[in-house]
């Protein structure tokens, strides 16, 4: 009940982010139900059904990542002074975030079930009744228990991940007890974060993923692998290789972001470059991982266009839905993480303004951070895409 009351009284932007989580959950739930419908209608194609299910875990992981990012920026789950006295400590707040996330994702799963049954022809009285009956396996009965299990995957995974992420979240300077307001600004600014240690492991995982993708297509020289037009035509090892590459880039992202901050502070930097570089170093752990995931997704998109050129592409409706979910959720996660980073440094920005720093300097520092990230991650995305497509087009 407390989670529902907090949701009802939330800011419109917070409600919009929760609705986006519900929409992403609905999309993933629909893909999972489509996989179940295909398996029910084609019992002899068990390998294709399993591969369809494996492909569904890519948008599922992107949706869970987005749900966690939204939970971290939710003001109702932010630690505040005095909340522990009324029984809302870090553990209770993490449970509250998990419940709120589960409610949003469950709403999306219910919408996916209604939409699936409607397009399948099991519900009547609305436009487009049974419009996709053949695609969704309307001729075979739908196992109820399996449908329930698949629809609970996203709410359970998102709620668990949100609870774990918020339970280990550090208290921000702006959320510290009130008695710290008497401190001078220099005593409230946090110390520089330690450099991330996952860069070598990330590079190794990304290289291993590229090698697996090349190995998966070694038997068909000159013939690029087909895209999953219906989520079942791409070799499973291609999915494994891309997953390893994505994990490697996500692991290396914080280290690369930290190096971007160091790059900004080289060669006799001024105050603006020092500020921009220090902020990037402090935020490397927060925005580096979403940056790495976006880099992996965009490199996959570039590789697809490099493989198929301007010719026809075997995009099916389910592939299009999955691609929209993955690209949309990863991009929204990056933007939400950037918003969280802005909230985390709000107290530092106010302290700098009180000390006489011009607002234009803060805006210039923000532009410098965006420019150096683009300068580093854009060529990396292109290089990963070319390396992934090279053995397939040689």
mmCIF file of C-alpha atoms in Angstrom:
data_model
loop_
_atom_site.group_PDB
_atom_site.id
_atom_site.type_symbol
_atom_site.label_atom_id
_atom_site.label_comp_id
_atom_site.label_asym_id
_atom_site.label_seq_id
_atom_site.Cartn_x
_atom_site.Cartn_y
_atom_site.Cartn_z
ATOM 1 C CA UNK A 1 0.000 0.000 0.000
ATOM 2 C CA UNK A 2 2.845 2.397 0.799
ATOM 3 C CA UNK A 3 4.387 1.766 -2.632
ATOM 4 C CA UNK A 4 1.068 2.507 -4.343
ATOM 5 C CA UNK A 5 0.563 5.724 -2.356
ATOM 6 C CA UNK A 6 4.076 6.907 -3.184
ATOM 7 C CA UNK A 7 3.484 6.112 -6.857
ATOM 8 C CA UNK A 8 0.227 8.087 -6.855
ATOM 9 C CA UNK A 9 1.912 11.153 -5.377
ATOM 10 C CA UNK A 10 5.073 11.030 -7.476
ATOM 11 C CA UNK A 11 6.277 13.699 -9.868
ATOM 12 C CA UNK A 12 4.959 13.345 -13.462
ATOM 13 C CA UNK A 13 8.475 12.625 -14.773
ATOM 14 C CA UNK A 14 8.878 9.834 -12.227
ATOM 15 C CA UNK A 15 5.530 8.381 -13.279
ATOM 16 C CA UNK A 16 6.569 8.607 -16.925
ATOM 17 C CA UNK A 17 9.747 6.622 -16.216
ATOM 18 C CA UNK A 18 7.702 3.958 -14.433
ATOM 19 C CA UNK A 19 5.296 3.796 -17.364
ATOM 20 C CA UNK A 20 8.278 3.319 -19.693
ATOM 21 C CA UNK A 21 9.399 0.403 -17.515
ATOM 22 C CA UNK A 22 5.888 -1.049 -17.759
ATOM 23 C CA UNK A 23 5.924 -0.622 -21.552
ATOM 24 C CA UNK A 24 9.299 -2.359 -21.835
ATOM 25 C CA UNK A 25 8.039 -5.176 -19.614
ATOM 26 C CA UNK A 26 4.986 -5.522 -21.853
ATOM 27 C CA UNK A 27 7.199 -5.834 -24.916
ATOM 28 C CA UNK A 28 9.373 -8.526 -23.348
ATOM 29 C CA UNK A 29 6.320 -10.379 -22.052
ATOM 30 C CA UNK A 30 4.818 -10.354 -25.543
ATOM 31 C CA UNK A 31 8.038 -11.783 -27.020
ATOM 32 C CA UNK A 32 8.089 -14.549 -24.404
ATOM 33 C CA UNK A 33 4.450 -15.408 -25.092
ATOM 34 C CA UNK A 34 5.169 -15.469 -28.827
ATOM 35 C CA UNK A 35 7.939 -17.969 -28.135
ATOM 36 C CA UNK A 36 5.503 -20.091 -26.133
ATOM 37 C CA UNK A 37 2.920 -19.895 -28.909
ATOM 38 C CA UNK A 38 5.503 -20.981 -31.484
ATOM 39 C CA UNK A 39 6.571 -23.910 -29.299
ATOM 40 C CA UNK A 40 2.954 -24.990 -28.828
ATOM 41 C CA UNK A 41 2.180 -24.802 -32.535
ATOM 42 C CA UNK A 42 5.441 -26.448 -33.694
ATOM 43 C CA UNK A 43 6.255 -29.270 -31.263
ATOM 44 C CA UNK A 44 8.678 -30.818 -33.756
ATOM 45 C CA UNK A 45 10.853 -27.674 -33.861
ATOM 46 C CA UNK A 46 12.136 -27.784 -30.309
ATOM 47 C CA UNK A 47 15.593 -26.442 -31.229
ATOM 48 C CA UNK A 48 14.067 -23.387 -32.881
ATOM 49 C CA UNK A 49 11.850 -22.780 -29.853
ATOM 50 C CA UNK A 50 14.834 -22.901 -27.499
ATOM 51 C CA UNK A 51 16.782 -20.482 -29.699
ATOM 52 C CA UNK A 52 13.818 -18.104 -29.774
ATOM 53 C CA UNK A 53 13.725 -18.210 -25.977
ATOM 54 C CA UNK A 54 17.450 -17.486 -25.759
ATOM 55 C CA UNK A 55 17.082 -14.449 -28.010
ATOM 56 C CA UNK A 56 14.286 -13.164 -25.743
ATOM 57 C CA UNK A 57 16.748 -12.921 -22.855
ATOM 58 C CA UNK A 58 18.596 -10.079 -24.615
ATOM 59 C CA UNK A 59 15.652 -7.599 -24.409
ATOM 60 C CA UNK A 60 14.827 -9.043 -20.974
ATOM 61 C CA UNK A 61 18.288 -8.123 -19.682
ATOM 62 C CA UNK A 62 18.010 -4.646 -21.224
ATOM 63 C CA UNK A 63 14.615 -4.144 -19.564
ATOM 64 C CA UNK A 64 15.918 -5.241 -16.155
ATOM 65 C CA UNK A 65 18.855 -2.857 -16.482
ATOM 66 C CA UNK A 66 16.477 -0.011 -17.302
ATOM 67 C CA UNK A 67 14.193 -0.890 -14.368
ATOM 68 C CA UNK A 68 17.158 -0.796 -11.977
ATOM 69 C CA UNK A 69 18.261 2.595 -13.305
ATOM 70 C CA UNK A 70 14.737 3.973 -12.835
ATOM 71 C CA UNK A 71 14.582 2.588 -9.286
ATOM 72 C CA UNK A 72 17.888 4.251 -8.412
ATOM 73 C CA UNK A 73 16.593 7.681 -9.495
ATOM 74 C CA UNK A 74 13.220 7.323 -7.752
ATOM 75 C CA UNK A 75 12.993 10.053 -5.063
ATOM 76 C CA UNK A 76 10.733 7.894 -2.880
ATOM 77 C CA UNK A 77 13.514 5.329 -2.375
ATOM 78 C CA UNK A 78 16.271 7.846 -1.621
ATOM 79 C CA UNK A 79 17.815 7.697 1.875
ATOM 80 C CA UNK A 80 16.994 10.765 3.964
ATOM 81 C CA UNK A 81 17.778 11.898 7.470
ATOM 82 C CA UNK A 82 15.148 10.755 9.968
ATOM 83 C CA UNK A 83 13.624 7.954 7.883
ATOM 84 C CA UNK A 84 15.398 5.269 9.910
ATOM 85 C CA UNK A 85 13.611 6.518 13.026
ATOM 86 C CA UNK A 86 10.246 5.621 11.471
ATOM 87 C CA UNK A 87 11.389 2.221 10.256
ATOM 88 C CA UNK A 88 12.470 3.155 6.720
ATOM 89 C CA UNK A 89 16.141 2.302 6.757
ATOM 90 C CA UNK A 90 18.225 1.130 3.778
ATOM 91 C CA UNK A 91 16.771 -2.383 3.834
ATOM 92 C CA UNK A 92 13.154 -1.198 3.975
ATOM 93 C CA UNK A 93 13.792 1.334 1.219
ATOM 94 C CA UNK A 94 15.287 -1.369 -1.001
ATOM 95 C CA UNK A 95 12.223 -3.531 -0.376
ATOM 96 C CA UNK A 96 9.997 -0.561 -1.241
ATOM 97 C CA UNK A 97 11.911 -0.051 -4.493
ATOM 98 C CA UNK A 98 11.565 -3.742 -5.313
ATOM 99 C CA UNK A 99 7.799 -3.630 -4.738
ATOM 100 C CA UNK A 100 7.387 -0.509 -6.874
ATOM 101 C CA UNK A 101 9.421 -2.084 -9.676
ATOM 102 C CA UNK A 102 7.460 -5.323 -9.445
ATOM 103 C CA UNK A 103 4.153 -3.423 -9.673
ATOM 104 C CA UNK A 104 5.252 -1.588 -12.834
ATOM 105 C CA UNK A 105 6.573 -4.739 -14.493
ATOM 106 C CA UNK A 106 3.514 -6.790 -13.519
ATOM 107 C CA UNK A 107 1.276 -4.150 -15.099
ATOM 108 C CA UNK A 108 3.282 -4.470 -18.305
ATOM 109 C CA UNK A 109 3.062 -8.275 -18.224
ATOM 110 C CA UNK A 110 -0.721 -8.126 -17.890
ATOM 111 C CA UNK A 111 -0.950 -5.772 -20.866
ATOM 112 C CA UNK A 112 1.250 -8.155 -22.859
ATOM 113 C CA UNK A 113 -1.021 -11.092 -22.011
ATOM 114 C CA UNK A 114 -4.173 -9.227 -23.073
ATOM 115 C CA UNK A 115 -2.559 -8.019 -26.282
ATOM 116 C CA UNK A 116 -1.247 -11.496 -27.084
ATOM 117 C CA UNK A 117 -4.600 -13.176 -26.513
ATOM 118 C CA UNK A 118 -6.323 -10.503 -28.579
ATOM 119 C CA UNK A 119 -4.013 -10.868 -31.594
ATOM 120 C CA UNK A 120 -4.168 -14.643 -31.220
ATOM 121 C CA UNK A 121 -7.944 -14.618 -31.468
ATOM 122 C CA UNK A 122 -8.683 -15.892 -27.949
ATOM 123 C CA UNK A 123 -10.363 -12.577 -27.040
ATOM 124 C CA UNK A 124 -13.036 -11.104 -29.267
ATOM 125 C CA UNK A 125 -15.006 -7.897 -29.551
ATOM 126 C CA UNK A 126 -12.078 -5.596 -30.390
ATOM 127 C CA UNK A 127 -10.491 -4.490 -33.672
ATOM 128 C CA UNK A 128 -7.801 -6.744 -35.170
ATOM 129 C CA UNK A 129 -9.179 -9.899 -33.511
ATOM 130 C CA UNK A 130 -6.899 -12.771 -34.481
ATOM 131 C CA UNK A 131 -4.839 -10.577 -36.816
ATOM 132 C CA UNK A 132 -1.669 -12.580 -36.036
ATOM 133 C CA UNK A 133 -3.224 -15.978 -35.360
ATOM 134 C CA UNK A 134 -0.827 -17.813 -37.648
ATOM 135 C CA UNK A 135 2.268 -16.142 -36.206
ATOM 136 C CA UNK A 136 1.210 -16.752 -32.588
ATOM 137 C CA UNK A 137 0.214 -20.412 -32.935
ATOM 138 C CA UNK A 138 -3.535 -20.000 -32.486
ATOM 139 C CA UNK A 139 -4.238 -23.577 -33.607
ATOM 140 C CA UNK A 140 -2.638 -25.103 -30.495
ATOM 141 C CA UNK A 141 -3.701 -24.702 -26.849
ATOM 142 C CA UNK A 142 -1.629 -22.323 -24.730
ATOM 143 C CA UNK A 143 -0.147 -23.911 -21.551
ATOM 144 C CA UNK A 144 -1.379 -21.736 -18.697
ATOM 145 C CA UNK A 145 1.368 -22.640 -16.226
ATOM 146 C CA UNK A 146 4.112 -21.933 -18.762
ATOM 147 C CA UNK A 147 2.534 -18.575 -19.636
ATOM 148 C CA UNK A 148 2.414 -17.583 -15.960
ATOM 149 C CA UNK A 149 6.049 -18.576 -15.434
ATOM 150 C CA UNK A 150 7.222 -16.599 -18.462
ATOM 151 C CA UNK A 151 5.212 -13.523 -17.480
ATOM 152 C CA UNK A 152 6.728 -13.508 -13.981
ATOM 153 C CA UNK A 153 10.312 -13.525 -15.278
ATOM 154 C CA UNK A 154 10.576 -9.773 -15.836
ATOM 155 C CA UNK A 155 8.882 -8.656 -12.553
ATOM 156 C CA UNK A 156 10.894 -11.132 -10.481
ATOM 157 C CA UNK A 157 14.240 -10.331 -12.123
ATOM 158 C CA UNK A 158 13.684 -6.557 -12.076
ATOM 159 C CA UNK A 159 12.495 -6.495 -8.462
ATOM 160 C CA UNK A 160 15.414 -8.620 -7.261
ATOM 161 C CA UNK A 161 17.990 -6.580 -9.164
ATOM 162 C CA UNK A 162 16.496 -3.289 -7.909
ATOM 163 C CA UNK A 163 16.554 -4.463 -4.286
ATOM 164 C CA UNK A 164 20.181 -5.562 -4.552
ATOM 165 C CA UNK A 165 21.263 -2.369 -6.321
ATOM 166 C CA UNK A 166 19.603 -0.006 -3.847
ATOM 167 C CA UNK A 167 20.704 -1.917 -0.779
ATOM 168 C CA UNK A 168 24.346 -1.262 -1.674
ATOM 169 C CA UNK A 169 23.792 2.319 -2.870
ATOM 170 C CA UNK A 170 25.978 4.852 -1.023
ATOM 171 C CA UNK A 171 24.352 7.850 0.658
ATOM 172 C CA UNK A 172 24.750 10.991 -1.409
ATOM 173 C CA UNK A 173 26.038 14.238 0.019
ATOM 174 C CA UNK A 174 22.664 15.878 -0.554
ATOM 175 C CA UNK A 175 20.989 13.188 1.553
ATOM 176 C CA UNK A 176 23.341 13.498 4.510
ATOM 177 C CA UNK A 177 22.016 14.564 7.930
ATOM 178 C CA UNK A 178 21.181 18.210 8.417
ATOM 179 C CA UNK A 179 24.058 18.937 10.781
ATOM 180 C CA UNK A 180 26.532 18.698 7.887
ATOM 181 C CA UNK A 181 25.177 21.972 6.476
ATOM 182 C CA UNK A 182 27.480 23.820 8.893
ATOM 183 C CA UNK A 183 30.553 22.383 7.203
ATOM 184 C CA UNK A 184 32.509 24.410 4.668
ATOM 185 C CA UNK A 185 32.049 23.374 1.001
ATOM 186 C CA UNK A 186 35.505 21.823 0.792
ATOM 187 C CA UNK A 187 34.601 19.363 3.571
ATOM 188 C CA UNK A 188 31.350 18.274 1.855
ATOM 189 C CA UNK A 189 32.840 17.584 -1.617
ATOM 190 C CA UNK A 190 33.513 13.787 -1.869
ATOM 191 C CA UNK A 191 37.011 12.437 -2.457
ATOM 192 C CA UNK A 192 37.954 11.165 -5.949
ATOM 193 C CA UNK A 193 36.739 7.672 -6.665
ATOM 194 C CA UNK A 194 39.200 4.826 -6.987
ATOM 195 C CA UNK A 195 40.025 3.824 -10.577
ATOM 196 C CA UNK A 196 37.938 0.894 -11.859
ATOM 197 C CA UNK A 197 39.797 -2.390 -12.086
ATOM 198 C CA UNK A 198 37.779 -4.171 -14.790
ATOM 199 C CA UNK A 199 39.348 -2.747 -17.944
ATOM 200 C CA UNK A 200 41.721 -5.688 -18.710
ATOM 201 C CA UNK A 201 38.970 -8.234 -18.057
ATOM 202 C CA UNK A 202 36.571 -6.280 -20.248
ATOM 203 C CA UNK A 203 39.016 -6.182 -23.143
ATOM 204 C CA UNK A 204 39.627 -9.936 -22.788
ATOM 205 C CA UNK A 205 35.906 -10.736 -22.752
ATOM 206 C CA UNK A 206 35.210 -8.529 -25.781
ATOM 207 C CA UNK A 207 38.039 -10.206 -27.720
ATOM 208 C CA UNK A 208 36.729 -13.637 -26.728
ATOM 209 C CA UNK A 209 33.229 -12.680 -27.902
ATOM 210 C CA UNK A 210 34.526 -11.551 -31.296
ATOM 211 C CA UNK A 211 36.476 -14.798 -31.640
ATOM 212 C CA UNK A 212 33.380 -16.871 -30.819
ATOM 213 C CA UNK A 213 31.313 -14.989 -33.418
ATOM 214 C CA UNK A 214 33.972 -15.627 -36.063
ATOM 215 C CA UNK A 215 34.167 -19.309 -35.079
ATOM 216 C CA UNK A 216 30.371 -19.690 -35.278
ATOM 217 C CA UNK A 217 30.361 -18.672 -38.950
ATOM 218 C CA UNK A 218 33.524 -20.423 -40.100
ATOM 219 C CA UNK A 219 31.583 -22.985 -42.149
ATOM 220 C CA UNK A 220 29.930 -20.475 -44.493
ATOM 221 C CA UNK A 221 32.611 -18.264 -46.079
ATOM 222 C CA UNK A 222 31.225 -15.388 -48.079
ATOM 223 C CA UNK A 223 27.702 -15.938 -46.754
ATOM 224 C CA UNK A 224 26.825 -13.677 -43.815
ATOM 225 C CA UNK A 225 24.774 -15.265 -41.090
ATOM 226 C CA UNK A 226 21.038 -14.622 -41.403
ATOM 227 C CA UNK A 227 19.375 -12.335 -38.944
ATOM 228 C CA UNK A 228 16.666 -13.846 -36.746
ATOM 229 C CA UNK A 229 13.731 -12.884 -38.934
ATOM 230 C CA UNK A 230 11.557 -14.940 -36.632
ATOM 231 C CA UNK A 231 14.075 -15.225 -33.801
ATOM 232 C CA UNK A 232 15.134 -18.742 -34.770
ATOM 233 C CA UNK A 233 17.438 -18.497 -37.807
ATOM 234 C CA UNK A 234 20.682 -17.246 -36.228
ATOM 235 C CA UNK A 235 23.213 -19.742 -34.826
ATOM 236 C CA UNK A 236 23.243 -19.944 -31.046
ATOM 237 C CA UNK A 237 27.013 -19.354 -30.945
ATOM 238 C CA UNK A 238 26.522 -15.939 -32.552
ATOM 239 C CA UNK A 239 24.302 -15.038 -29.613
ATOM 240 C CA UNK A 240 26.935 -16.359 -27.198
ATOM 241 C CA UNK A 241 29.672 -14.361 -28.895
ATOM 242 C CA UNK A 242 27.661 -11.141 -28.937
ATOM 243 C CA UNK A 243 26.760 -11.641 -25.266
ATOM 244 C CA UNK A 244 30.422 -12.036 -24.336
ATOM 245 C CA UNK A 245 31.269 -8.905 -26.312
ATOM 246 C CA UNK A 246 28.494 -6.943 -24.592
ATOM 247 C CA UNK A 247 29.607 -8.111 -21.141
ATOM 248 C CA UNK A 248 33.191 -7.211 -21.998
ATOM 249 C CA UNK A 249 32.273 -3.700 -23.127
ATOM 250 C CA UNK A 250 30.088 -3.199 -20.048
ATOM 251 C CA UNK A 251 32.991 -4.329 -17.847
ATOM 252 C CA UNK A 252 35.480 -2.097 -19.641
ATOM 253 C CA UNK A 253 33.123 0.916 -19.755
ATOM 254 C CA UNK A 254 33.950 2.295 -16.275
ATOM 255 C CA UNK A 255 37.678 2.021 -16.927
ATOM 256 C CA UNK A 256 37.368 3.773 -20.287
ATOM 257 C CA UNK A 257 35.263 6.533 -18.731
ATOM 258 C CA UNK A 258 37.882 6.984 -16.014
ATOM 259 C CA UNK A 259 40.586 7.253 -18.669
ATOM 260 C CA UNK A 260 38.477 9.895 -20.449
ATOM 261 C CA UNK A 261 38.557 11.924 -17.252
ATOM 262 C CA UNK A 262 42.323 11.567 -17.064
ATOM 263 C CA UNK A 263 42.580 12.585 -20.719
ATOM 264 C CA UNK A 264 40.734 15.831 -20.024
ATOM 265 C CA UNK A 265 43.259 16.750 -17.334
ATOM 266 C CA UNK A 266 46.406 16.302 -19.407
ATOM 267 C CA UNK A 267 48.664 19.032 -20.812
ATOM 268 C CA UNK A 268 48.236 21.964 -18.402
ATOM 269 C CA UNK A 269 44.468 21.959 -17.912
ATOM 270 C CA UNK A 270 42.490 24.959 -16.794
ATOM 271 C CA UNK A 271 39.786 25.063 -14.160
ATOM 272 C CA UNK A 272 37.023 23.927 -16.528
ATOM 273 C CA UNK A 273 38.978 20.954 -17.842
ATOM 274 C CA UNK A 274 40.011 19.997 -14.330
ATOM 275 C CA UNK A 275 36.389 20.096 -13.197
ATOM 276 C CA UNK A 276 35.161 18.095 -16.207
ATOM 277 C CA UNK A 277 37.867 15.474 -15.811
ATOM 278 C CA UNK A 278 37.360 15.083 -12.062
ATOM 279 C CA UNK A 279 33.605 14.657 -12.513
ATOM 280 C CA UNK A 280 34.146 11.972 -15.167
ATOM 281 C CA UNK A 281 36.528 10.122 -12.864
ATOM 282 C CA UNK A 282 34.009 10.271 -10.029
ATOM 283 C CA UNK A 283 31.118 9.126 -12.246
ATOM 284 C CA UNK A 284 33.022 6.381 -14.063
ATOM 285 C CA UNK A 285 31.379 3.605 -12.024
ATOM 286 C CA UNK A 286 27.890 5.066 -12.506
ATOM 287 C CA UNK A 287 27.769 5.878 -16.237
ATOM 288 C CA UNK A 288 30.577 3.704 -17.585
ATOM 289 C CA UNK A 289 28.643 0.446 -17.594
ATOM 290 C CA UNK A 290 25.569 1.834 -19.423
ATOM 291 C CA UNK A 291 27.928 3.467 -21.917
ATOM 292 C CA UNK A 292 29.587 0.129 -22.585
ATOM 293 C CA UNK A 293 26.227 -1.574 -23.122
ATOM 294 C CA UNK A 294 25.093 1.146 -25.555
ATOM 295 C CA UNK A 295 28.409 0.756 -27.369
ATOM 296 C CA UNK A 296 27.778 -3.003 -27.713
ATOM 297 C CA UNK A 297 24.228 -2.501 -29.017
ATOM 298 C CA UNK A 298 25.212 0.171 -31.528
ATOM 299 C CA UNK A 299 28.154 -1.927 -32.736
ATOM 300 C CA UNK A 300 25.729 -4.800 -33.386
ATOM 301 C CA UNK A 301 23.478 -2.462 -35.395
ATOM 302 C CA UNK A 302 26.422 -1.157 -37.422
ATOM 303 C CA UNK A 303 27.630 -4.727 -38.039
ATOM 304 C CA UNK A 304 24.192 -5.741 -39.325
ATOM 305 C CA UNK A 305 24.140 -2.880 -41.816
ATOM 306 C CA UNK A 306 27.717 -3.669 -42.849
ATOM 307 C CA UNK A 307 26.774 -7.312 -43.487
ATOM 308 C CA UNK A 308 23.617 -6.740 -45.491
ATOM 309 C CA UNK A 309 24.453 -3.420 -47.139
ATOM 310 C CA UNK A 310 21.585 -1.876 -49.048
ATOM 311 C CA UNK A 311 19.957 -5.185 -49.982
ATOM 312 C CA UNK A 312 16.868 -6.726 -48.403
ATOM 313 C CA UNK A 313 17.175 -7.597 -44.736
ATOM 314 C CA UNK A 314 15.306 -10.510 -43.173
ATOM 315 C CA UNK A 315 13.708 -8.464 -40.429
ATOM 316 C CA UNK A 316 10.612 -10.082 -39.028
ATOM 317 C CA UNK A 317 8.098 -8.332 -36.761
ATOM 318 C CA UNK A 318 9.460 -10.030 -33.654
ATOM 319 C CA UNK A 319 13.013 -9.060 -34.566
ATOM 320 C CA UNK A 320 11.915 -5.466 -35.019
ATOM 321 C CA UNK A 321 10.187 -5.471 -31.625
ATOM 322 C CA UNK A 322 13.212 -6.992 -29.921
ATOM 323 C CA UNK A 323 15.575 -4.496 -31.559
ATOM 324 C CA UNK A 324 13.398 -1.556 -30.520
ATOM 325 C CA UNK A 325 13.293 -2.853 -26.955
ATOM 326 C CA UNK A 326 17.042 -3.361 -26.715
ATOM 327 C CA UNK A 327 17.999 -0.041 -28.318
ATOM 328 C CA UNK A 328 15.321 1.901 -26.452
ATOM 329 C CA UNK A 329 16.022 0.370 -23.033
ATOM 330 C CA UNK A 330 19.795 0.718 -23.248
ATOM 331 C CA UNK A 331 19.533 4.332 -24.411
ATOM 332 C CA UNK A 332 16.980 5.136 -21.703
ATOM 333 C CA UNK A 333 19.247 3.479 -19.124
ATOM 334 C CA UNK A 334 22.150 5.678 -20.170
ATOM 335 C CA UNK A 335 20.023 8.825 -19.953
ATOM 336 C CA UNK A 336 18.624 7.769 -16.574
ATOM 337 C CA UNK A 337 22.123 7.052 -15.256
ATOM 338 C CA UNK A 338 23.201 10.496 -16.452
ATOM 339 C CA UNK A 339 20.261 11.958 -14.527
ATOM 340 C CA UNK A 340 21.322 10.041 -11.434
ATOM 341 C CA UNK A 341 24.853 11.383 -11.825
ATOM 342 C CA UNK A 342 23.490 14.921 -12.115
ATOM 343 C CA UNK A 343 21.479 14.436 -8.927
ATOM 344 C CA UNK A 344 24.533 13.049 -7.142
ATOM 345 C CA UNK A 345 26.684 16.098 -7.929
ATOM 346 C CA UNK A 346 23.945 18.675 -7.309
ATOM 347 C CA UNK A 347 25.376 19.631 -3.917
ATOM 348 C CA UNK A 348 28.850 20.052 -5.395
ATOM 349 C CA UNK A 349 27.474 22.293 -8.156
ATOM 350 C CA UNK A 350 25.661 24.462 -5.599
ATOM 351 C CA UNK A 351 28.838 24.747 -3.546
ATOM 352 C CA UNK A 352 30.811 25.872 -6.603
ATOM 353 C CA UNK A 353 28.183 28.488 -7.451
ATOM 354 C CA UNK A 354 28.288 29.801 -3.871
ATOM 355 C CA UNK A 355 32.071 30.092 -4.192
ATOM 356 C CA UNK A 356 31.640 32.332 -7.250
ATOM 357 C CA UNK A 357 32.058 29.906 -10.159
ATOM 358 C CA UNK A 358 30.104 31.117 -13.223
ATOM 359 C CA UNK A 359 27.238 28.954 -14.425
ATOM 360 C CA UNK A 360 28.714 29.026 -17.947
ATOM 361 C CA UNK A 361 31.779 27.159 -16.634
ATOM 362 C CA UNK A 362 29.572 24.311 -15.403
ATOM 363 C CA UNK A 363 27.812 24.134 -18.767
ATOM 364 C CA UNK A 364 31.156 24.131 -20.592
ATOM 365 C CA UNK A 365 32.393 21.321 -18.361
ATOM 366 C CA UNK A 366 29.288 19.297 -19.209
ATOM 367 C CA UNK A 367 29.864 19.830 -22.940
ATOM 368 C CA UNK A 368 33.516 18.809 -22.571
ATOM 369 C CA UNK A 369 32.535 15.575 -20.805
ATOM 370 C CA UNK A 370 30.069 14.697 -23.568
ATOM 371 C CA UNK A 371 32.599 15.531 -26.290
ATOM 372 C CA UNK A 372 35.419 13.415 -24.884
ATOM 373 C CA UNK A 373 33.078 10.456 -24.295
ATOM 374 C CA UNK A 374 31.896 10.686 -27.891
ATOM 375 C CA UNK A 375 35.484 11.009 -29.094
ATOM 376 C CA UNK A 376 36.482 7.773 -27.328
ATOM 377 C CA UNK A 377 33.386 5.569 -27.554
ATOM 378 C CA UNK A 378 32.329 6.358 -31.151
ATOM 379 C CA UNK A 379 35.532 4.993 -32.755
ATOM 380 C CA UNK A 380 35.407 2.042 -30.351
ATOM 381 C CA UNK A 381 31.859 1.225 -31.465
ATOM 382 C CA UNK A 382 32.856 1.399 -35.125
ATOM 383 C CA UNK A 383 35.950 -0.757 -34.547
ATOM 384 C CA UNK A 384 33.988 -3.465 -32.709
ATOM 385 C CA UNK A 385 31.364 -3.484 -35.473
ATOM 386 C CA UNK A 386 33.976 -3.809 -38.215
ATOM 387 C CA UNK A 387 35.810 -6.595 -36.367
ATOM 388 C CA UNK A 388 32.531 -8.460 -35.871
ATOM 389 C CA UNK A 389 31.548 -8.146 -39.543
ATOM 390 C CA UNK A 390 35.008 -8.737 -41.061
ATOM 391 C CA UNK A 391 35.175 -12.570 -40.779
ATOM 392 C CA UNK A 392 31.585 -12.835 -42.068
ATOM 393 C CA UNK A 393 32.152 -10.777 -45.233
ATOM 394 C CA UNK A 394 35.688 -11.921 -46.067
#
